[in-house]
Short mmCIF file of C-alpha atoms in Angstrom, two decimals:
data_model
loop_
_atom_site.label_atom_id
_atom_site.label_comp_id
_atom_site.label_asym_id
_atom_site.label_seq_id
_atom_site.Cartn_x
_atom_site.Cartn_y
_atom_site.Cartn_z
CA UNK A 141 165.96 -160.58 -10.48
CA UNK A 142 163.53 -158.65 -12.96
CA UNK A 143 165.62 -156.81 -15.69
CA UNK A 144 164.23 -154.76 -18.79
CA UNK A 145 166.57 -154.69 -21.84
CA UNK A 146 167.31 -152.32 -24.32
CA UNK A 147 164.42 -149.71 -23.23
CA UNK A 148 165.73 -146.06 -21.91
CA UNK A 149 161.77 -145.46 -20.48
CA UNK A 150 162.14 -148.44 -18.70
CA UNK A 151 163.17 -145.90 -15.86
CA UNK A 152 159.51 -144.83 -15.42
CA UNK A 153 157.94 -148.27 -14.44
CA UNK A 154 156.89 -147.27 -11.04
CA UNK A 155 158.25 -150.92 -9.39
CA UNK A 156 161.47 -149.18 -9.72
CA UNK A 157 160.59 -146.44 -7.13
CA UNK A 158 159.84 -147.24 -3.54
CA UNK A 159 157.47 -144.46 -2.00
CA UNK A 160 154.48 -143.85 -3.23
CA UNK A 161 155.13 -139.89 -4.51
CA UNK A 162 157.95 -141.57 -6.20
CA UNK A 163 156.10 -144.00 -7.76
CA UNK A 164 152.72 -141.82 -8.60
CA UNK A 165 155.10 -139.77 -10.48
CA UNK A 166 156.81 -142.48 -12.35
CA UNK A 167 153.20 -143.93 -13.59
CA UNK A 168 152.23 -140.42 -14.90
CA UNK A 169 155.08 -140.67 -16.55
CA UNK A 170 155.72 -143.55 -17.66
CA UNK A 171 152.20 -142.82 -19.49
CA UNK A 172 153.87 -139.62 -21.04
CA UNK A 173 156.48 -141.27 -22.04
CA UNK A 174 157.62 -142.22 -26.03
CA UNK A 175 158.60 -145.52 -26.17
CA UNK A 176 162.94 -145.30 -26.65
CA UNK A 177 165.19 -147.75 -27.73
CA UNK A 178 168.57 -148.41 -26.22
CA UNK A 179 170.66 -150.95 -27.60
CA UNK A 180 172.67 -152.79 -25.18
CA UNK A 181 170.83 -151.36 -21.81
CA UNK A 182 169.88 -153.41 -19.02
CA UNK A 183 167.73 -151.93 -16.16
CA UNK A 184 167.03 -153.81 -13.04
CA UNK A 185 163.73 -153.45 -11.50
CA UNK A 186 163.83 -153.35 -8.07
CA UNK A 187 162.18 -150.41 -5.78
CA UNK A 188 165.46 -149.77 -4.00
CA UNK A 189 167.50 -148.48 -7.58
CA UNK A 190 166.66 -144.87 -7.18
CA UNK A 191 169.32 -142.92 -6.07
CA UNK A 192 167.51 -139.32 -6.26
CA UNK A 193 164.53 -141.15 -3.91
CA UNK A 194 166.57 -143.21 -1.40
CA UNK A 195 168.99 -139.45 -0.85
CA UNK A 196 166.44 -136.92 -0.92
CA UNK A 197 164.20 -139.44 1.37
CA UNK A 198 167.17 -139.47 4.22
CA UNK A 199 168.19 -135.77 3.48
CA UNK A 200 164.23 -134.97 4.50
CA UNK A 201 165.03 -137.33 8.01
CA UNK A 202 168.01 -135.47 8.64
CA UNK A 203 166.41 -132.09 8.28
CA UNK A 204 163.47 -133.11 10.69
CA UNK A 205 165.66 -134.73 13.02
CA UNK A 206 168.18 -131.49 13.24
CA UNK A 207 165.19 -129.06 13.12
CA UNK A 208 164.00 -130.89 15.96
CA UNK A 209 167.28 -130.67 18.02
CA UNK A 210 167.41 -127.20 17.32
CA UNK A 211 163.69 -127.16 18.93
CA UNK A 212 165.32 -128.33 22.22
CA UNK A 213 168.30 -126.52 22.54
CA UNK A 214 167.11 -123.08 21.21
CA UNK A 215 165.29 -122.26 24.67
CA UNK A 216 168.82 -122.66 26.49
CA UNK A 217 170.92 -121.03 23.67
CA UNK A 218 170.49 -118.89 20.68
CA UNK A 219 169.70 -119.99 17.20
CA UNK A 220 173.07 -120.35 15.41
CA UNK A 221 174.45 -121.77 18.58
CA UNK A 222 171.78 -124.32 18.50
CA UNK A 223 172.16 -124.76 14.25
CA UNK A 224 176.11 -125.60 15.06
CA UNK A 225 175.12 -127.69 17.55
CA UNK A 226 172.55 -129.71 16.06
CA UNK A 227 174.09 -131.04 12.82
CA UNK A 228 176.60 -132.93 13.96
CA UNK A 229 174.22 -134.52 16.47
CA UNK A 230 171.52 -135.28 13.87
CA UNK A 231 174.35 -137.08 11.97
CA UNK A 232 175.54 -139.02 15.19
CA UNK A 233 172.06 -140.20 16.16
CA UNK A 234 171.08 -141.29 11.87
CA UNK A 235 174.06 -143.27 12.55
CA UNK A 236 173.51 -144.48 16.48
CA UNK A 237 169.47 -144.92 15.74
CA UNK A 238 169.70 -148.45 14.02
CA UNK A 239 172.55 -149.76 16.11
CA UNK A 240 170.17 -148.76 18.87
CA UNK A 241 167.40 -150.34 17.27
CA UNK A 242 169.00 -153.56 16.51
CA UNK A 243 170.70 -153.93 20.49
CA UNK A 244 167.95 -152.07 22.73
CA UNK A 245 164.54 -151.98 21.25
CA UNK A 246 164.34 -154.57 18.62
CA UNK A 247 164.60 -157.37 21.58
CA UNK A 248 161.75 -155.44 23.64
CA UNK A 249 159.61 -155.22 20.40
CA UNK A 250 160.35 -159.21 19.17
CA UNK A 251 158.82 -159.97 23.34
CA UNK A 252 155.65 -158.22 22.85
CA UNK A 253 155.14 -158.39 19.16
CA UNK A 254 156.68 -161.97 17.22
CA UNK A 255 157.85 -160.42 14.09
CA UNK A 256 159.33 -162.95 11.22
CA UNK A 257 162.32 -162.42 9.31
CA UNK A 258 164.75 -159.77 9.39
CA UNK A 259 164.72 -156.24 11.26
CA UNK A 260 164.67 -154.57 7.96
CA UNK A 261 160.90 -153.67 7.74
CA UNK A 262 160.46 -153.10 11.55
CA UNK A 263 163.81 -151.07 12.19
CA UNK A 264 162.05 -148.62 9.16
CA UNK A 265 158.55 -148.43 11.36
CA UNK A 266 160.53 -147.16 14.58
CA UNK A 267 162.65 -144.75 13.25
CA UNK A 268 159.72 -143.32 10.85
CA UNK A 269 157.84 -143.04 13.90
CA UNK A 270 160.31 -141.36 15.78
CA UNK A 271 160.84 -139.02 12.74
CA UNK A 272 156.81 -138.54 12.98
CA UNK A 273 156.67 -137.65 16.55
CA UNK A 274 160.08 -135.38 16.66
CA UNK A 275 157.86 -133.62 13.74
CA UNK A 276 155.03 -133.13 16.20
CA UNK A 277 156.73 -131.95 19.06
CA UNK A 278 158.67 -129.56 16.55
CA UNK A 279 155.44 -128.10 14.51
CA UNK A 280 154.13 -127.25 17.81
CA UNK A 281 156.84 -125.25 19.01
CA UNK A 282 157.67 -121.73 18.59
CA UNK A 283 160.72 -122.43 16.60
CA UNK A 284 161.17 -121.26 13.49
CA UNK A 285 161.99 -125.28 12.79
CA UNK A 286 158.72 -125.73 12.76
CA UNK A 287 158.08 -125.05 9.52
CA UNK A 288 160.38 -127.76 8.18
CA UNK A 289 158.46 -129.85 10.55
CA UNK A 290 155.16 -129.00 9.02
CA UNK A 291 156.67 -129.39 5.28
CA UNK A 292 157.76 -132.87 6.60
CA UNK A 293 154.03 -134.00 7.89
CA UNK A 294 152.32 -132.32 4.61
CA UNK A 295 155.32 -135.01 2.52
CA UNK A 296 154.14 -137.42 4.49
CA UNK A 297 150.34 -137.04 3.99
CA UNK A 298 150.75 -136.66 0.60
CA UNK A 299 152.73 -139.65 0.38
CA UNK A 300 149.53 -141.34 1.85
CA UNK A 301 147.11 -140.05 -0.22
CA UNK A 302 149.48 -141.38 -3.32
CA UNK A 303 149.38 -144.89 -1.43
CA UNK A 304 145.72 -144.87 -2.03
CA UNK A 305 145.68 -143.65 -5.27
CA UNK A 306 148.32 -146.45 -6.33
CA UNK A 307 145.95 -148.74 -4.89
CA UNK A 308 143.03 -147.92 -7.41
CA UNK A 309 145.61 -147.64 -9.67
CA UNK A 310 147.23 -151.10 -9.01
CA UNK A 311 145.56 -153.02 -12.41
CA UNK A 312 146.42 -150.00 -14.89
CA UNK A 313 149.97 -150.39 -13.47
CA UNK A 314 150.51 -154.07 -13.73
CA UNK A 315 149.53 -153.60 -17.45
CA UNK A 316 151.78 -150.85 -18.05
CA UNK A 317 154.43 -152.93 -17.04
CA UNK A 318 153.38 -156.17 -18.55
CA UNK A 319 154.38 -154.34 -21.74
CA UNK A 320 158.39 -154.03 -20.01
CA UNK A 321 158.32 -157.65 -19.76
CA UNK A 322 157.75 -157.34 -16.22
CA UNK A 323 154.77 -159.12 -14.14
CA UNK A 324 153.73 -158.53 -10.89
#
């Protein structure tokens, strides 16, 4: 386990984030940043030890998914009706989705595709994907949902675009955190 001691900017060091916004952000700045002592201060550096990424990552799949419920049931019943109705049902399925995952289509996907180790990595492509295509179907509806749905997507590309950039960026980074103690 990588740990940086006794350094309060040692939050910044973008291995610490996993997306790529999230991490973007933390390079910029980390490179902003003035160099602060903290006695006594350990910080682990793993990309899974953000707390304001990892809820405000599943609070964005829960909006999709509900604004994408309220998609289908708004033809058959008005708007609040189908608001009510929707959260609790985009809180069932976040919780049903990887036990269905795991049981139903993890089995069908290991047949076609051989995939080594855990489900981890490949139970995270299927639901992103389903999160991807209930954001389709939803930004081109009529529903006023669509507009989360379409916030979602444009998150999404931009998260790409700051994939690619952390690419080119992947050297400058590596020295950054060389200086944390911490090596690639």
């Amino acid at each position: 386990m990588k740990v940086v001691r006794d350094r309060r900017d040692a939050r910044w060091l973008p291995s610490r984030f996993h997306f790529a916004l999230f991490r973007l952000f933390a390079y910029l700045r980390l490179r902003t940043a003035k160099p602060q002592l903290a006695p006594g201060l350990v910080m682990v550096v793993d990309p899974y030890q953000s707390a304001a990424e990892n809820h405000l990552v599943s609070t964005l799949i829960f909006v999709v998914l509900t604004s994408f419920i309220v998609t289908l049931l708004n033809p058959a019943m008005s708007l609040p009706a189908a608001c009510a109705i929707a959260l609790p049902a985009a809180a069932v399925i976040i919780q049903a989705l990887p036990v269905l995952c795991g049981t139903v289509i993890m089995p069908v996907v290991r047949k076609v595709v051989p995939i080594e180790g855990d489900n981890l990595r490949a139970n995270s492509v299927i639901i992103m994907s389903l999160a991807i295509a209930a954001a389709i179907f939803t930004l081109r509806s009529d529903s006023p949902a669509r507009y989360i749905a379409g916030a979602f997507l444009l998150l999404l590309a931009l998260n790409i675009i700051a994939s690619a950039l952390m690419f080119f960026l992947r050297s400058a980074i590596a020295d950054a955190e060389r200086k944390f103690g911490v090596a690639s």
